Coordinates of N, CA and C in Angstrom, one line a residue:
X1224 N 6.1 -49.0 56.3 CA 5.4 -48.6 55.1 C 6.3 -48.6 53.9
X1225 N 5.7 -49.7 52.9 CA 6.7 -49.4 51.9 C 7.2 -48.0 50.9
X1226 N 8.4 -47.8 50.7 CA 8.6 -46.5 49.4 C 7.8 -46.5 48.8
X1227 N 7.2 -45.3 48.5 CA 6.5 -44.8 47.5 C 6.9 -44.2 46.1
X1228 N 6.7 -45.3 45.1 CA 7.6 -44.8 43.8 C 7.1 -44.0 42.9
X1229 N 7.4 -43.5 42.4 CA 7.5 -41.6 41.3 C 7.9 -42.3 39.8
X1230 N 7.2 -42.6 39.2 CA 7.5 -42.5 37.7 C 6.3 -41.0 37.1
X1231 N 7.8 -40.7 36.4 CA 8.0 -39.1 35.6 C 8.0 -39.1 34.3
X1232 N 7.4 -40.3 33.1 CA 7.8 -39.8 31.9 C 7.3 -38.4 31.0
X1233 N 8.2 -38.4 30.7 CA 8.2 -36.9 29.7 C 8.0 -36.6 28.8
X1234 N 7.9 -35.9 27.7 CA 8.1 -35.9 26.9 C 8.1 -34.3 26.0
X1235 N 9.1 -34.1 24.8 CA 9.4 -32.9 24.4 C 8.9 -32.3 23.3
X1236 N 8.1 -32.4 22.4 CA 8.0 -32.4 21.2 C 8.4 -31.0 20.7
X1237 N 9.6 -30.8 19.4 CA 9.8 -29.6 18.6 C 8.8 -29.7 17.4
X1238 N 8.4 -28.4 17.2 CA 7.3 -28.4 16.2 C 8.1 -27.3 15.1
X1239 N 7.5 -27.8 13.7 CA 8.7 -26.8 12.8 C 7.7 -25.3 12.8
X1240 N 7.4 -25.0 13.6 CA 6.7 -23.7 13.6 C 6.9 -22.7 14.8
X1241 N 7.9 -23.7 15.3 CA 9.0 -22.6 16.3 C 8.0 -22.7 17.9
X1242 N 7.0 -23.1 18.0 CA 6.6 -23.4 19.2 C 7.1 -24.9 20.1
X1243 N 7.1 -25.1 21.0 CA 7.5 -26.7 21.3 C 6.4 -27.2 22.4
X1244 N 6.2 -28.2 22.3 CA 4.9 -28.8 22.9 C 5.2 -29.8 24.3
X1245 N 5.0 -29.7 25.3 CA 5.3 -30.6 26.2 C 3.9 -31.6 27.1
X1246 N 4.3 -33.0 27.0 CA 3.4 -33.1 27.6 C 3.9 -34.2 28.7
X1247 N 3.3 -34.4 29.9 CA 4.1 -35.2 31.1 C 3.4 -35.8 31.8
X1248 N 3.4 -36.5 32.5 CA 2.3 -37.7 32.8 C 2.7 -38.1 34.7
X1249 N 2.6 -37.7 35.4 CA 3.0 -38.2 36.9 C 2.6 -39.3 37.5
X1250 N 2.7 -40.2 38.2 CA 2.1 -41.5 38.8 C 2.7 -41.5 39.9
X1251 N 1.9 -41.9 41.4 CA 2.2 -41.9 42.2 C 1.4 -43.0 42.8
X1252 N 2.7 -44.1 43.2 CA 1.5 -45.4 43.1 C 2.4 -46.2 44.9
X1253 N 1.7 -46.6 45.6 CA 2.6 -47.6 46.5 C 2.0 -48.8 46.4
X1254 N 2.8 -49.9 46.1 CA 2.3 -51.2 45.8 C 1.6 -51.9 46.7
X1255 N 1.5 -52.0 48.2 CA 1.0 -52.5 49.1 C -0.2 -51.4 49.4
X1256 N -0.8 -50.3 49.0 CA -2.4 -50.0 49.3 C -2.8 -49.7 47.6
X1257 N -3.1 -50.6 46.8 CA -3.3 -50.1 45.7 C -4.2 -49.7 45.0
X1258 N -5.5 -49.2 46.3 CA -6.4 -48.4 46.7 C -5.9 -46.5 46.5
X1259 N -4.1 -46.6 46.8 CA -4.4 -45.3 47.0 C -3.6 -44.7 45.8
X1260 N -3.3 -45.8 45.2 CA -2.9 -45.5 43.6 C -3.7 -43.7 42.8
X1261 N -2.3 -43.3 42.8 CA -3.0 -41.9 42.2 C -2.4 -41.8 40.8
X1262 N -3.1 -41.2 39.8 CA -2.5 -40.7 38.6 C -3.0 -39.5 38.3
X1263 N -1.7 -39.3 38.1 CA -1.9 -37.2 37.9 C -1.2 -37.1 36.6
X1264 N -2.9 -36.5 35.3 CA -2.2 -36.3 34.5 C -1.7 -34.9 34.2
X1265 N -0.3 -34.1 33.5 CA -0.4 -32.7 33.2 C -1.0 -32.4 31.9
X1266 N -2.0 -32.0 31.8 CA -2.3 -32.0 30.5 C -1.5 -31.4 29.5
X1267 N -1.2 -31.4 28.5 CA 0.1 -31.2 27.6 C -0.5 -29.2 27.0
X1268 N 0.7 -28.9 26.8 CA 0.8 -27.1 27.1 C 1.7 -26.9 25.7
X1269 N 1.7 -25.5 25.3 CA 2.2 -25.4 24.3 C 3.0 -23.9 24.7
X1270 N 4.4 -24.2 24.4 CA 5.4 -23.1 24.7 C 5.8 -22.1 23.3
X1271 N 5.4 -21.1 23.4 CA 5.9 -20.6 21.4 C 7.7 -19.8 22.0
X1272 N 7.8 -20.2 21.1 CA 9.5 -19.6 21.2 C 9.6 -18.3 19.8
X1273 N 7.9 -17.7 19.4 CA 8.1 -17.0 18.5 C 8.0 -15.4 18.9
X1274 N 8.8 -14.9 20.1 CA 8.9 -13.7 20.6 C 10.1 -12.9 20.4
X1275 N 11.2 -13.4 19.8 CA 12.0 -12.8 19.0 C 13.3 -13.7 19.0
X1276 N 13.9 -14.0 18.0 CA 14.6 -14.8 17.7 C 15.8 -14.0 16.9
X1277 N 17.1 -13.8 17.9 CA 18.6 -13.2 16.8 C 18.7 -14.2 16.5
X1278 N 19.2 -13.9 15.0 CA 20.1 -14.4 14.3 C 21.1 -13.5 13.6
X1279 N 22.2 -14.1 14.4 CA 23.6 -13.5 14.0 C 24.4 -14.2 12.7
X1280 N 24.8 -13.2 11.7 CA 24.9 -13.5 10.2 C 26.7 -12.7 10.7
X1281 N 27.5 -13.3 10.1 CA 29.0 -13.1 9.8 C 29.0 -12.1 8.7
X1282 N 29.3 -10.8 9.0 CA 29.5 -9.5 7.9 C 30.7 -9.6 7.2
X1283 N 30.5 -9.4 5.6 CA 31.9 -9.9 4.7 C 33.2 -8.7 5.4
X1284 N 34.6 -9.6 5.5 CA 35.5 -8.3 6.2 C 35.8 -7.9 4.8
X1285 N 35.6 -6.4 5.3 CA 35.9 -5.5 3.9 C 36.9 -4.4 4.4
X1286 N 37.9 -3.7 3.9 CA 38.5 -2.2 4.6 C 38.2 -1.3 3.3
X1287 N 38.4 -0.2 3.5 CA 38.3 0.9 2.6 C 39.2 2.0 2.8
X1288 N 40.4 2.1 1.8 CA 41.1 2.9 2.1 C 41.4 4.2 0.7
X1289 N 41.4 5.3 1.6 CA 40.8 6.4 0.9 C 42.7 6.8 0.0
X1290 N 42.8 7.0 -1.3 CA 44.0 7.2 -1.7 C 44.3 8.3 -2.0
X1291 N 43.8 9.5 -1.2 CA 44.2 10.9 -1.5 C 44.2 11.4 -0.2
X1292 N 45.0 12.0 0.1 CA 45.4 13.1 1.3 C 45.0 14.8 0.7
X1293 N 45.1 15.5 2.0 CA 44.4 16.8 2.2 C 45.2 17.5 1.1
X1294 N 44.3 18.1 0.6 CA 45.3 19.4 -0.4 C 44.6 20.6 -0.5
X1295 N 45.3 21.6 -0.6 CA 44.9 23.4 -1.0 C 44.3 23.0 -2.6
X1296 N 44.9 22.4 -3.1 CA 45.0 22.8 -4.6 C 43.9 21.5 -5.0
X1297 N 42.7 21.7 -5.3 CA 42.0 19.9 -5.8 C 41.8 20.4 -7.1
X1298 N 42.1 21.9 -8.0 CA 41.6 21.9 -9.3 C 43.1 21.6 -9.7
X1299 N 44.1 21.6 -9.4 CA 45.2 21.3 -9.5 C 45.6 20.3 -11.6
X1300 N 44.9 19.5 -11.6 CA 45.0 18.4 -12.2 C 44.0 19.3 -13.9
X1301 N 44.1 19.0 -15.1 CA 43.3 19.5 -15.9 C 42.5 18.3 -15.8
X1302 N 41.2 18.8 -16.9 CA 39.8 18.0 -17.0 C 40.6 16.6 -17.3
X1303 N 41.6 16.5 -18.2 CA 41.4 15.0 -19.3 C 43.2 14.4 -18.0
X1304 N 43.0 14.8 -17.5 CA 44.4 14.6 -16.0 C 44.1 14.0 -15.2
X1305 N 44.1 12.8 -14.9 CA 44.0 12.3 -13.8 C 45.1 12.6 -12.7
X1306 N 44.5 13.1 -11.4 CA 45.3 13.3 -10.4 C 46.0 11.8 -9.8
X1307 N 47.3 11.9 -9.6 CA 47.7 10.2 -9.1 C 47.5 10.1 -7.6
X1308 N 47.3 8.5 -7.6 CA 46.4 8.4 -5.9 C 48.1 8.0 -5.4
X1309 N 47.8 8.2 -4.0 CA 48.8 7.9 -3.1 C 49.0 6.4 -2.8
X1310 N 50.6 6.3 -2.7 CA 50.7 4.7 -2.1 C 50.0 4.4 -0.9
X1311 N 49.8 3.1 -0.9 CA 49.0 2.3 0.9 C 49.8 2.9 1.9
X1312 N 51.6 2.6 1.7 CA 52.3 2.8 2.5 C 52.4 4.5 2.9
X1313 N 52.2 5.3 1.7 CA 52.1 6.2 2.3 C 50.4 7.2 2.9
X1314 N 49.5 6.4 2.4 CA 48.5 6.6 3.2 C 49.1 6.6 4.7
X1315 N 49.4 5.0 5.2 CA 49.4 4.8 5.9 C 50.4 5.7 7.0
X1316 N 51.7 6.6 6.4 CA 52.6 6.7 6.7 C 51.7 8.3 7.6
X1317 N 51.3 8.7 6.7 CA 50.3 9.7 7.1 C 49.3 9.6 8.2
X1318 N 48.6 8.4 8.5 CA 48.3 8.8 9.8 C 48.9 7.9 10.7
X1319 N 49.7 7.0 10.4 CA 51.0 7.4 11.8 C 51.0 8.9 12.3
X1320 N 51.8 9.8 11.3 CA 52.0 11.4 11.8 C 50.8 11.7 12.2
X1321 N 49.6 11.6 12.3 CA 49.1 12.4 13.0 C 48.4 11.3 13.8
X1322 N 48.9 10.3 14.4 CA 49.3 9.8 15.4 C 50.0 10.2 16.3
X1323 N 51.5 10.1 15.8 CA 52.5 10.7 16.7 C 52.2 12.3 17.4
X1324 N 52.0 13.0 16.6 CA 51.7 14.4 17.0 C 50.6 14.2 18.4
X1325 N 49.5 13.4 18.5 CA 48.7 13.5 19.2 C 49.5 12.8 20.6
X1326 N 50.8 11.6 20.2 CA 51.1 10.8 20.9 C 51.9 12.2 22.0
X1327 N 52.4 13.1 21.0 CA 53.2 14.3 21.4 C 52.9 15.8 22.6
X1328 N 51.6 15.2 22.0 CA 50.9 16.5 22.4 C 50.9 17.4 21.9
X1329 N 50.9 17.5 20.5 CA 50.9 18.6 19.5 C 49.3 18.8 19.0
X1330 N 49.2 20.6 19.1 CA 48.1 20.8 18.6 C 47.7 20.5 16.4
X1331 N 48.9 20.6 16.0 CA 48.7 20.3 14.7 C 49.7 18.9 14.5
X1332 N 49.4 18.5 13.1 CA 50.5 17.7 12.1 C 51.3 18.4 11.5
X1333 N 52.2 18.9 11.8 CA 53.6 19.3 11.0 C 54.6 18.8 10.4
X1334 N 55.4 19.3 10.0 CA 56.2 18.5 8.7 C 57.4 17.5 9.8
X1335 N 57.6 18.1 11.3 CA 58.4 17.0 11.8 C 57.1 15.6 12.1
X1336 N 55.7 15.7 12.3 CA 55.0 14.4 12.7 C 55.1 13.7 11.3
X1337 N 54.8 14.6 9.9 CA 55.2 13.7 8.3 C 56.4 12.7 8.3
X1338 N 57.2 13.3 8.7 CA 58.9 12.8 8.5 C 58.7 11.3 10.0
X1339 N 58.2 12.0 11.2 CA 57.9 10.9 11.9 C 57.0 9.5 11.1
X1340 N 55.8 9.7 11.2 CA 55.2 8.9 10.7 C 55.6 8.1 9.0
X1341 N 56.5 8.6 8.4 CA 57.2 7.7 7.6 C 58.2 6.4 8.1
X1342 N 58.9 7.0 9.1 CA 59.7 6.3 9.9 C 58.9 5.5 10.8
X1343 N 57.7 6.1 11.4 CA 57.2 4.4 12.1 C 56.4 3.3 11.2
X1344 N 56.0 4.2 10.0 CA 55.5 2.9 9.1 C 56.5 2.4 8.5
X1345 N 57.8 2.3 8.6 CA 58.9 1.5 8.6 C 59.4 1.2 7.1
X1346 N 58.4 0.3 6.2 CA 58.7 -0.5 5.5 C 58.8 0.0 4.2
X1347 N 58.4 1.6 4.1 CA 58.5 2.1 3.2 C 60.0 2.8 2.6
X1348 N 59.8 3.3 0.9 CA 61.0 3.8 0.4 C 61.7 4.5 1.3
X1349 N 60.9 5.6 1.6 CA 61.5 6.9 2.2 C 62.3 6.5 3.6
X1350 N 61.3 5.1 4.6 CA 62.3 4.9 5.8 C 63.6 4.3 5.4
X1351 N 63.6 3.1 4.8 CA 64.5 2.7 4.5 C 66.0 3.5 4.0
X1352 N 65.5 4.7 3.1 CA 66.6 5.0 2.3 C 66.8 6.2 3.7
X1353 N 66.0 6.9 4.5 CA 66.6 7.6 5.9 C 67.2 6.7 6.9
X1354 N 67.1 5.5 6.5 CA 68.1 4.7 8.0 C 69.3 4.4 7.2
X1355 N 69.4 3.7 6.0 CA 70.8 3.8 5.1 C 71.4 5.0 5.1
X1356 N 71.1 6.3 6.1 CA 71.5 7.5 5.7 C 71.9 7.8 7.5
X1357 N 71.8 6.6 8.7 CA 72.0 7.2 9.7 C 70.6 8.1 10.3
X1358 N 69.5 7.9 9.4 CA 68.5 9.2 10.1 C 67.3 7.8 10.5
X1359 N 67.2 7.6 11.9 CA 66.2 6.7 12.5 C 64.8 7.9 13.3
X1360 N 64.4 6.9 14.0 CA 63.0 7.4 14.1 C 62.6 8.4 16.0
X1361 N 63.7 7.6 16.5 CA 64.3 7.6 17.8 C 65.3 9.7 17.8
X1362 N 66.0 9.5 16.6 CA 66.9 10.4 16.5 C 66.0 11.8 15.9
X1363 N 64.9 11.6 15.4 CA 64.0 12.7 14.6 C 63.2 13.1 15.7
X1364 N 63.1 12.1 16.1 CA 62.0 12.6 17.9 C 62.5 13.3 18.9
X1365 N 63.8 12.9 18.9 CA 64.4 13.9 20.3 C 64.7 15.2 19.7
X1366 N 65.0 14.9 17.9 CA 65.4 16.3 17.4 C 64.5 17.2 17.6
X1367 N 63.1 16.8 17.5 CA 62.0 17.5 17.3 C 61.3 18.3 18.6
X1368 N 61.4 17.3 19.2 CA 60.9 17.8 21.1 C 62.4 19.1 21.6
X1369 N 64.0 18.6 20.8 CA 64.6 20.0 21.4 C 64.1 21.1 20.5
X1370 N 63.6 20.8 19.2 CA 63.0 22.2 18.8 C 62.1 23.2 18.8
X1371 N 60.7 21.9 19.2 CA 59.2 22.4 19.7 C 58.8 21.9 20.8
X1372 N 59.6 21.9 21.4 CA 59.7 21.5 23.2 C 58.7 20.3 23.0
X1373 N 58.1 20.0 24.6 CA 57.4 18.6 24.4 C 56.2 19.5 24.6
X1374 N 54.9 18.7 24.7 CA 53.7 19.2 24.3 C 53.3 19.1 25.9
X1375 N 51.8 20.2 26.2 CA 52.0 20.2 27.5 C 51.1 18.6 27.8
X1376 N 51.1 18.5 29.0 CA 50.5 16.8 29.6 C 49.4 16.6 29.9
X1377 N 48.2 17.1 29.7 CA 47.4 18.0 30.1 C 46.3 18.1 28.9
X1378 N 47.0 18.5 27.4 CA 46.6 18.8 26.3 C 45.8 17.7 25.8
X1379 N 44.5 17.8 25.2 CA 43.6 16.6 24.6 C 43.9 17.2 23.6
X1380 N 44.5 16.6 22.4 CA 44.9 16.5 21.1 C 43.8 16.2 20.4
X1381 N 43.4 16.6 19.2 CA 42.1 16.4 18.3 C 42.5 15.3 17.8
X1382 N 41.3 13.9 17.7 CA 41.8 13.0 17.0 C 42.8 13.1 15.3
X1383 N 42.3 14.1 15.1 CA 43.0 14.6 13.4 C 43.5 16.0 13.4
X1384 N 44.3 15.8 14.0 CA 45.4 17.4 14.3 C 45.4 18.3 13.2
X1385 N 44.9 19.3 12.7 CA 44.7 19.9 11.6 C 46.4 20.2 11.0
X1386 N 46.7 20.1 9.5 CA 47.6 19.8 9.1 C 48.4 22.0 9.2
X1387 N 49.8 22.1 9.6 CA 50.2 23.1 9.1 C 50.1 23.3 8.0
X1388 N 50.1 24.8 7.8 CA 50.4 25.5 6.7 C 51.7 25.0 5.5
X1389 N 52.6 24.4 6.3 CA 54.3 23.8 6.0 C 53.6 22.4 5.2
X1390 N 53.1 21.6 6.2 CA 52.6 20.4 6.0 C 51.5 20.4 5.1
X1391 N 50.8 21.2 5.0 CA 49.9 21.0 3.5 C 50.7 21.5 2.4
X1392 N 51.9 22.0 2.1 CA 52.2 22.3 1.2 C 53.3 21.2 0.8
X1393 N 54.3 20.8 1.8 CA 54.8 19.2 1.7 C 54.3 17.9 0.7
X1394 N 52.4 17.9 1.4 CA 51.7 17.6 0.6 C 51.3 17.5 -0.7
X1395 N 51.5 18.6 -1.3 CA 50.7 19.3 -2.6 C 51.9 19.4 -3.4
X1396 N 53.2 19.7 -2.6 CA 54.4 19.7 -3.8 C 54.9 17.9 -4.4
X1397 N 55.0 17.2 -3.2 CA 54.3 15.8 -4.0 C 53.4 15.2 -4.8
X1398 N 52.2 16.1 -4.8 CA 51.4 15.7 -5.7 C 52.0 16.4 -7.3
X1399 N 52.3 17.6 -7.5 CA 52.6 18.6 -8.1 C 54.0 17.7 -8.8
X1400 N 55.0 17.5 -7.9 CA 56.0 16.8 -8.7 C 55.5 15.7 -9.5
X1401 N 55.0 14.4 -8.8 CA 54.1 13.6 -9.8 C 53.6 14.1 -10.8
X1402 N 53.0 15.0 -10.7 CA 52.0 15.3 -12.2 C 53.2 15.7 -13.2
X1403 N 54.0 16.2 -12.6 CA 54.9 17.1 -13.9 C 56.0 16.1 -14.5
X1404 N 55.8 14.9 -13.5 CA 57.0 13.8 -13.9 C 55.9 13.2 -15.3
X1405 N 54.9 12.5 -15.3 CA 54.0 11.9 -16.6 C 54.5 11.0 -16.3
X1406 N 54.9 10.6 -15.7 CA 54.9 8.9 -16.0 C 54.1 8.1 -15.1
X1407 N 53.2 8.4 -14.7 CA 52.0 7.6 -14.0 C 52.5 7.5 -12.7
X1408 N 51.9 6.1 -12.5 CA 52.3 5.7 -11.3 C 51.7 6.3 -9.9
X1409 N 52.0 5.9 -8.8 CA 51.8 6.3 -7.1 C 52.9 7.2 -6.4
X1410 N 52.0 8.2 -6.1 CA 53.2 9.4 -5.2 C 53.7 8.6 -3.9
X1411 N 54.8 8.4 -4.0 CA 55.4 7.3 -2.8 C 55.6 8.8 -2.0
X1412 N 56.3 7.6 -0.1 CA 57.1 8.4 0.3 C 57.9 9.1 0.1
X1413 N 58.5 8.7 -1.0 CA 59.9 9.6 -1.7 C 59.5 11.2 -1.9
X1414 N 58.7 11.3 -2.5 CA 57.8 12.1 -2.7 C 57.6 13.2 -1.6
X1415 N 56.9 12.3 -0.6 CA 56.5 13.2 0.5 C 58.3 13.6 1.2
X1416 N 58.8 13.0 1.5 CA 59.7 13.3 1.9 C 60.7 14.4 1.3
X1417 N 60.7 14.5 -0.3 CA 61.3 15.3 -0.6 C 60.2 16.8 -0.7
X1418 N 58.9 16.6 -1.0 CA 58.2 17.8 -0.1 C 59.0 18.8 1.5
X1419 N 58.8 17.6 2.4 CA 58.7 17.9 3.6 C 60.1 18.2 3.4
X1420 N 61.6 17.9 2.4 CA 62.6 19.2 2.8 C 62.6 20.4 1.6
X1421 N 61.4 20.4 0.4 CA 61.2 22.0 0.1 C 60.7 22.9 1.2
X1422 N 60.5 22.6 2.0 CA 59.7 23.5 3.3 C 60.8 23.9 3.7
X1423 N 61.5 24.8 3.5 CA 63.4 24.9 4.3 C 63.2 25.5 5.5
X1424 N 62.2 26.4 5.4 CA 62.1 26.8 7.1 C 61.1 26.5 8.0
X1425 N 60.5 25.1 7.4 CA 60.0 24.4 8.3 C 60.5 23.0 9.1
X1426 N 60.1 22.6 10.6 CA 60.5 22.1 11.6 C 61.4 20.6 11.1
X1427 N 60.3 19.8 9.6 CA 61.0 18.6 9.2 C 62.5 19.1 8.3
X1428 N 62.3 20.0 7.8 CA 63.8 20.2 7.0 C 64.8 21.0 8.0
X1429 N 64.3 21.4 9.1 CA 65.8 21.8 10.3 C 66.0 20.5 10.5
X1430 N 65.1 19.5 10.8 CA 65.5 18.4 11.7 C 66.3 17.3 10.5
X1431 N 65.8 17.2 9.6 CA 66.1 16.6 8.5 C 68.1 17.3 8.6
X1432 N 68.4 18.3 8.2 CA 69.4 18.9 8.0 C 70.3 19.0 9.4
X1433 N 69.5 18.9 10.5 CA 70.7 18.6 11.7 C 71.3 17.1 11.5
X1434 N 70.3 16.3 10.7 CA 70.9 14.8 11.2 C 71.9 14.6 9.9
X1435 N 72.0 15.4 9.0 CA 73.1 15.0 8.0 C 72.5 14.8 6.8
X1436 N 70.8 15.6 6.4 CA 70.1 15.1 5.0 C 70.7 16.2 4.1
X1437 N 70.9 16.4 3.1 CA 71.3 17.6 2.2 C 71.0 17.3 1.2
X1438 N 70.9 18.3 0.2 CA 70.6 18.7 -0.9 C 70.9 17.2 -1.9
X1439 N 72.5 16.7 -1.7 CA 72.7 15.9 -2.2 C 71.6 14.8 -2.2
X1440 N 72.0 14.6 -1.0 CA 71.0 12.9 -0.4 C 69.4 13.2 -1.0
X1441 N 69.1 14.5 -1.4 CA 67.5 15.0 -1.9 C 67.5 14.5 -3.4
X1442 N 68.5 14.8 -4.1 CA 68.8 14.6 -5.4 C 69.1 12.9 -5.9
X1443 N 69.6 12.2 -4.8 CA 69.8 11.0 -5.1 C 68.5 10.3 -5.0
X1444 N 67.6 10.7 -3.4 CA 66.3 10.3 -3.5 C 65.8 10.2 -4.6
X1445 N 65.6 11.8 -5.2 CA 64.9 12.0 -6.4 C 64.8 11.1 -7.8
X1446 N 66.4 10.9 -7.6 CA 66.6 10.0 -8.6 C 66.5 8.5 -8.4
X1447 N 66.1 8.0 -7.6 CA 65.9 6.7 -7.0 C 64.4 6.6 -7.4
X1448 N 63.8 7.2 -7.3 CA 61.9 7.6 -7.5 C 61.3 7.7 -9.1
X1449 N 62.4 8.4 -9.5 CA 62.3 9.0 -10.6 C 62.7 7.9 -12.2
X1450 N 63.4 6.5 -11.7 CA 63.2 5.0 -12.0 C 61.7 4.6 -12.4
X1451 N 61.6 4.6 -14.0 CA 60.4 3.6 -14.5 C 60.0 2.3 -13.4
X1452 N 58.8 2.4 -13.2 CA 58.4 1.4 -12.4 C 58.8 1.2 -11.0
X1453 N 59.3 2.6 -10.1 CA 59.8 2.4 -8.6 C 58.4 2.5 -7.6
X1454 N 58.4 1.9 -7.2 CA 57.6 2.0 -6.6 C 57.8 2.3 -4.6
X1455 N 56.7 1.8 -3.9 CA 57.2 2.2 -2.4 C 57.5 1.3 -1.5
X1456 N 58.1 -0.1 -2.2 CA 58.0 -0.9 -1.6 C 59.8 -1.1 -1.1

């Protein structure tokens, strides 16, 4: 008995109204009984593809970064006074520390996670002019853990370590110096750093003062900062 041949044309139609139409035609034919020639048609069917359709749209990349840190003092500034916004670098320097603290296992941000997190955001005034000075990031950490032991292992740290009493005022004397300097500009790390050693009996100015910072090296900062147009770069 001869093969029995199968012709299958198809066919697909897209319609612009989001449905698509198919219609297909079968033949089943053997040439030697052509008595038993069959044709099977499918009658053509309609598929809607309108049952829900994503479309995924590319969102503009945007960041938003906020240029004030926590303060006691927000009336601080008079009506016709603009309060000065903080550098990127020292935004950023800031939550490193309260990074590190959490990395620490500390229940708050205190003035040794400030002095930390200046040092791992690296690139700023304040690191730079602490490593020209011998004081790295490595050397502030061990100082810190022999003073407030290590944190226990155990401890879930708050994503945002609430800031000490020491460390909000670190804060606010930076802002405070700014305003009384008038000369505009961004409260750098310079700033925060020389905050974080008015705190004299808090944890960043022991640790600061074991590694060799002094009054001096405070006064030169100052005056490094204190240059029209310095900025925290």
């Amino acid at each position: 008995m001869a093969a029995t041949q199968y012709r299958c044309p198809a066919s697909l139609i897209l319609r612009s109204d989001t449905s698509v139409r198919l219609g297909q035609t079968l033949t089943l034919k053997n040439p030697e009984s052509s008595w038993l020639g069959i044709k099977v048609r499918v009658g053509s069917c309609s598929l809607s593809l309108r049952s829900h359709v994503s479309v995924w749209k590319r969102r503009p990349l945007s960041a938003t970064v906020s240029f004030s840190l926590p303060t006691a003092k927000p009336e601080r500034a008079s009506p016709v006074q603009e309060i000065p916004k903080w550098s990127s670098k020292a935004i950023k320097s800031f939550a490193m520390s309260e990074l590190e603290a959490r990395k620490l296992k500390y229940p708050t941000t205190g003035t040794e996670a400030l002095l930390m997190g200046i040092l791992i955001e690296g690139t700023n005034l304040a690191a730079m002019f602490l490593r020209a000075n011998g004081i790295t990031l490595f050397k502030v950490r061990d100082e810190a853990v022999k003073l407030l032991g290590k944190g226990d292992l155990f401890f879930f740290s708050p994503e945002h370590p609430p800031l000490t009493d020491e460390a909000q005022r670190a804060l606010d004397w930076a802002v405070d110096q700014k305003l009384k300097s008038g000369d505009g500009g961004e409260i750098t790390t310079g700033h925060l750093l020389l905050g974080i050693w008015s705190e004299v009996d808090s944890p960043g100015h022991k640790i600061l003062s074991s590694l060799g910072f002094n009054d001096e090296k405070a006064k030169e900062l100052e005056s490094t900062i204190s240059k029209p147009g310095c900025t925290d770069e």
